[in-house]
JSON list of C-alpha atoms in Angstrom, two decimals:
[
{"chain": "A", "resi": 22, "resn": "MET", "atom": "CA", "xyz": [41.44, -19.12, 20.14]},
{"chain": "A", "resi": 23, "resn": "ASP", "atom": "CA", "xyz": [39.55, -22.26, 19.87]},
{"chain": "A", "resi": 24, "resn": "ARG", "atom": "CA", "xyz": [36.49, -22.86, 17.54]},
{"chain": "A", "resi": 25, "resn": "ILE", "atom": "CA", "xyz": [33.86, -22.86, 20.29]},
{"chain": "A", "resi": 26, "resn": "ARG", "atom": "CA", "xyz": [35.18, -19.58, 21.88]},
{"chain": "A", "resi": 27, "resn": "LYS", "atom": "CA", "xyz": [35.00, -17.94, 18.41]},
{"chain": "A", "resi": 28, "resn": "LEU", "atom": "CA", "xyz": [31.41, -19.18, 17.94]},
{"chain": "A", "resi": 29, "resn": "ILE", "atom": "CA", "xyz": [30.38, -17.95, 21.42]},
{"chain": "A", "resi": 30, "resn": "GLU", "atom": "CA", "xyz": [31.86, -14.57, 20.70]},
{"chain": "A", "resi": 31, "resn": "LYS", "atom": "CA", "xyz": [30.04, -14.50, 17.38]},
{"chain": "A", "resi": 32, "resn": "ILE", "atom": "CA", "xyz": [26.73, -15.37, 19.00]},
{"chain": "A", "resi": 33, "resn": "GLU", "atom": "CA", "xyz": [27.18, -12.81, 21.86]},
{"chain": "A", "resi": 34, "resn": "LYS", "atom": "CA", "xyz": [27.77, -10.05, 19.14]},
{"chain": "A", "resi": 35, "resn": "TYR", "atom": "CA", "xyz": [24.77, -11.14, 17.30]},
{"chain": "A", "resi": 36, "resn": "GLY", "atom": "CA", "xyz": [22.70, -10.93, 20.45]},
{"chain": "A", "resi": 37, "resn": "ILE", "atom": "CA", "xyz": [23.97, -7.47, 21.31]},
{"chain": "A", "resi": 38, "resn": "ASP", "atom": "CA", "xyz": [23.51, -6.11, 17.82]},
{"chain": "A", "resi": 39, "resn": "ASN", "atom": "CA", "xyz": [20.01, -7.50, 17.49]},
{"chain": "A", "resi": 40, "resn": "ASN", "atom": "CA", "xyz": [18.71, -6.89, 21.01]},
{"chain": "A", "resi": 41, "resn": "VAL", "atom": "CA", "xyz": [18.41, -10.57, 21.81]},
{"chain": "A", "resi": 42, "resn": "PRO", "atom": "CA", "xyz": [18.46, -11.26, 25.54]},
{"chain": "A", "resi": 43, "resn": "ILE", "atom": "CA", "xyz": [21.45, -13.43, 26.52]},
{"chain": "A", "resi": 44, "resn": "MET", "atom": "CA", "xyz": [23.13, -14.19, 29.70]},
{"chain": "A", "resi": 45, "resn": "SER", "atom": "CA", "xyz": [25.97, -11.89, 30.77]},
{"chain": "A", "resi": 46, "resn": "LYS", "atom": "CA", "xyz": [29.50, -13.30, 30.69]},
{"chain": "A", "resi": 47, "resn": "ASP", "atom": "CA", "xyz": [29.63, -12.87, 34.51]},
{"chain": "A", "resi": 48, "resn": "THR", "atom": "CA", "xyz": [26.36, -14.90, 34.96]},
{"chain": "A", "resi": 49, "resn": "ILE", "atom": "CA", "xyz": [27.83, -17.72, 32.60]},
{"chain": "A", "resi": 50, "resn": "ILE", "atom": "CA", "xyz": [31.01, -17.74, 34.74]},
{"chain": "A", "resi": 51, "resn": "GLU", "atom": "CA", "xyz": [29.23, -17.91, 38.03]},
{"chain": "A", "resi": 52, "resn": "LEU", "atom": "CA", "xyz": [26.73, -20.65, 36.83]},
{"chain": "A", "resi": 53, "resn": "ASN", "atom": "CA", "xyz": [29.67, -22.69, 35.47]},
{"chain": "A", "resi": 54, "resn": "LYS", "atom": "CA", "xyz": [31.38, -22.39, 38.96]},
{"chain": "A", "resi": 55, "resn": "ILE", "atom": "CA", "xyz": [28.13, -23.87, 40.40]},
{"chain": "A", "resi": 56, "resn": "ILE", "atom": "CA", "xyz": [28.01, -26.61, 37.87]},
{"chain": "A", "resi": 57, "resn": "ASN", "atom": "CA", "xyz": [31.57, -27.56, 38.52]},
{"chain": "A", "resi": 58, "resn": "ASN", "atom": "CA", "xyz": [31.23, -27.33, 42.41]},
{"chain": "A", "resi": 59, "resn": "GLU", "atom": "CA", "xyz": [27.98, -29.22, 42.61]},
{"chain": "A", "resi": 60, "resn": "LYS", "atom": "CA", "xyz": [28.96, -31.68, 39.95]},
{"chain": "A", "resi": 61, "resn": "VAL", "atom": "CA", "xyz": [25.93, -30.97, 37.80]},
{"chain": "A", "resi": 62, "resn": "THR", "atom": "CA", "xyz": [25.59, -33.21, 34.81]},
{"chain": "A", "resi": 63, "resn": "SER", "atom": "CA", "xyz": [22.43, -32.05, 33.06]},
{"chain": "A", "resi": 64, "resn": "ILE", "atom": "CA", "xyz": [20.70, -28.71, 32.52]},
{"chain": "A", "resi": 65, "resn": "LEU", "atom": "CA", "xyz": [17.02, -27.94, 31.54]},
{"chain": "A", "resi": 66, "resn": "GLU", "atom": "CA", "xyz": [17.03, -24.49, 29.96]},
{"chain": "A", "resi": 67, "resn": "ILE", "atom": "CA", "xyz": [13.73, -22.71, 29.22]},
{"chain": "A", "resi": 68, "resn": "GLY", "atom": "CA", "xyz": [14.35, -19.95, 26.71]},
{"chain": "A", "resi": 69, "resn": "THR", "atom": "CA", "xyz": [17.11, -20.94, 24.23]},
{"chain": "A", "resi": 70, "resn": "ALA", "atom": "CA", "xyz": [16.90, -17.74, 22.48]},
{"chain": "A", "resi": 71, "resn": "ILE", "atom": "CA", "xyz": [19.89, -18.03, 19.92]},
{"chain": "A", "resi": 72, "resn": "GLY", "atom": "CA", "xyz": [21.69, -20.80, 21.75]},
{"chain": "A", "resi": 73, "resn": "TYR", "atom": "CA", "xyz": [24.35, -18.62, 23.68]},
{"chain": "A", "resi": 74, "resn": "SER", "atom": "CA", "xyz": [23.99, -19.95, 27.11]},
{"chain": "A", "resi": 75, "resn": "THR", "atom": "CA", "xyz": [23.12, -23.42, 25.81]},
{"chain": "A", "resi": 76, "resn": "ILE", "atom": "CA", "xyz": [26.47, -23.70, 24.07]},
{"chain": "A", "resi": 77, "resn": "CYS", "atom": "CA", "xyz": [28.28, -22.20, 26.94]},
{"chain": "A", "resi": 78, "resn": "PHE", "atom": "CA", "xyz": [26.94, -24.75, 29.34]},
{"chain": "A", "resi": 79, "resn": "ALA", "atom": "CA", "xyz": [27.27, -27.67, 26.95]},
{"chain": "A", "resi": 80, "resn": "ASN", "atom": "CA", "xyz": [30.87, -26.74, 26.42]},
{"chain": "A", "resi": 81, "resn": "ASN", "atom": "CA", "xyz": [31.48, -27.49, 30.16]},
{"chain": "A", "resi": 82, "resn": "GLU", "atom": "CA", "xyz": [33.25, -30.85, 30.41]},
{"chain": "A", "resi": 83, "resn": "ASN", "atom": "CA", "xyz": [31.01, -31.93, 33.33]},
{"chain": "A", "resi": 84, "resn": "ILE", "atom": "CA", "xyz": [27.78, -31.53, 31.36]},
{"chain": "A", "resi": 85, "resn": "LYS", "atom": "CA", "xyz": [26.54, -34.60, 29.65]},
{"chain": "A", "resi": 86, "resn": "LYS", "atom": "CA", "xyz": [23.19, -33.18, 28.51]},
{"chain": "A", "resi": 87, "resn": "VAL", "atom": "CA", "xyz": [21.54, -29.78, 27.94]},
{"chain": "A", "resi": 88, "resn": "ILE", "atom": "CA", "xyz": [17.87, -29.81, 26.98]},
{"chain": "A", "resi": 89, "resn": "SER", "atom": "CA", "xyz": [16.81, -26.38, 25.96]},
{"chain": "A", "resi": 90, "resn": "ILE", "atom": "CA", "xyz": [13.30, -25.18, 24.88]},
{"chain": "A", "resi": 91, "resn": "GLU", "atom": "CA", "xyz": [12.46, -22.16, 22.70]},
{"chain": "A", "resi": 92, "resn": "ARG", "atom": "CA", "xyz": [8.99, -21.27, 21.59]},
{"chain": "A", "resi": 93, "resn": "ASP", "atom": "CA", "xyz": [9.95, -18.46, 19.08]},
{"chain": "A", "resi": 94, "resn": "ASN", "atom": "CA", "xyz": [10.44, -20.07, 15.65]},
{"chain": "A", "resi": 95, "resn": "LEU", "atom": "CA", "xyz": [13.04, -17.58, 14.34]},
{"chain": "A", "resi": 96, "resn": "ARG", "atom": "CA", "xyz": [15.13, -17.78, 17.50]},
{"chain": "A", "resi": 97, "resn": "TYR", "atom": "CA", "xyz": [14.93, -21.57, 17.59]},
{"chain": "A", "resi": 98, "resn": "SER", "atom": "CA", "xyz": [16.15, -21.76, 13.87]},
{"chain": "A", "resi": 99, "resn": "ILE", "atom": "CA", "xyz": [19.05, -19.37, 14.71]},
{"chain": "A", "resi": 100, "resn": "ALA", "atom": "CA", "xyz": [19.89, -21.45, 17.76]},
{"chain": "A", "resi": 101, "resn": "LYS", "atom": "CA", "xyz": [19.74, -24.70, 15.83]},
{"chain": "A", "resi": 102, "resn": "LYS", "atom": "CA", "xyz": [22.24, -23.37, 13.23]},
{"chain": "A", "resi": 103, "resn": "ASN", "atom": "CA", "xyz": [24.48, -22.23, 16.13]},
{"chain": "A", "resi": 104, "resn": "VAL", "atom": "CA", "xyz": [24.25, -25.54, 17.87]},
{"chain": "A", "resi": 105, "resn": "LEU", "atom": "CA", "xyz": [25.02, -27.42, 14.58]},
{"chain": "A", "resi": 106, "resn": "GLU", "atom": "CA", "xyz": [28.12, -25.16, 14.07]},
{"chain": "A", "resi": 107, "resn": "SER", "atom": "CA", "xyz": [29.22, -25.78, 17.67]},
{"chain": "A", "resi": 108, "resn": "ASN", "atom": "CA", "xyz": [29.34, -29.56, 16.89]},
{"chain": "A", "resi": 109, "resn": "LEU", "atom": "CA", "xyz": [28.47, -30.27, 20.42]},
{"chain": "A", "resi": 110, "resn": "SER", "atom": "CA", "xyz": [26.58, -33.52, 20.65]},
{"chain": "A", "resi": 111, "resn": "ASN", "atom": "CA", "xyz": [25.14, -33.08, 24.25]},
{"chain": "A", "resi": 112, "resn": "ILE", "atom": "CA", "xyz": [22.42, -30.61, 23.27]},
{"chain": "A", "resi": 113, "resn": "LYS", "atom": "CA", "xyz": [18.89, -31.28, 22.59]},
{"chain": "A", "resi": 114, "resn": "LEU", "atom": "CA", "xyz": [16.83, -28.29, 21.34]},
{"chain": "A", "resi": 115, "resn": "ILE", "atom": "CA", "xyz": [13.00, -28.29, 21.41]},
{"chain": "A", "resi": 116, "resn": "ASN", "atom": "CA", "xyz": [10.92, -25.82, 19.48]},
{"chain": "A", "resi": 117, "resn": "ASP", "atom": "CA", "xyz": [7.75, -25.49, 21.62]},
{"chain": "A", "resi": 118, "resn": "ASP", "atom": "CA", "xyz": [6.25, -23.64, 24.45]},
{"chain": "A", "resi": 119, "resn": "ALA", "atom": "CA", "xyz": [7.51, -25.16, 27.73]},
{"chain": "A", "resi": 120, "resn": "PHE", "atom": "CA", "xyz": [4.00, -25.34, 29.12]},
{"chain": "A", "resi": 121, "resn": "ASN", "atom": "CA", "xyz": [3.10, -27.70, 26.35]},
{"chain": "A", "resi": 122, "resn": "ILE", "atom": "CA", "xyz": [5.76, -30.23, 27.13]},
{"chain": "A", "resi": 123, "resn": "GLU", "atom": "CA", "xyz": [5.19, -33.24, 29.44]},
{"chain": "A", "resi": 124, "resn": "PHE", "atom": "CA", "xyz": [8.15, -34.52, 31.43]},
{"chain": "A", "resi": 125, "resn": "ASN", "atom": "CA", "xyz": [8.03, -37.94, 32.91]}
]
């Protein structure tokens, strides 16, 4: 099993054990199908939680950039640790309320 798959499973277990809301595996699979079929290259995720879906999407070879916003400081710090462990360079995490961010 590859390193990213092991990390995703570890994050999934943490989410379940600690009642952190994460996407279901089926939802991840369906969204990745859409990403591939529609040739999506970037994602804006509002609600990083612990980085589970962020890493799942960033691991898709079609995705060049995932920007993910999390307002909860504890969850953001856990997500940041998980993203660093993933070693995926196409993820940008933002620790703020999405309503406070101006997009140009």
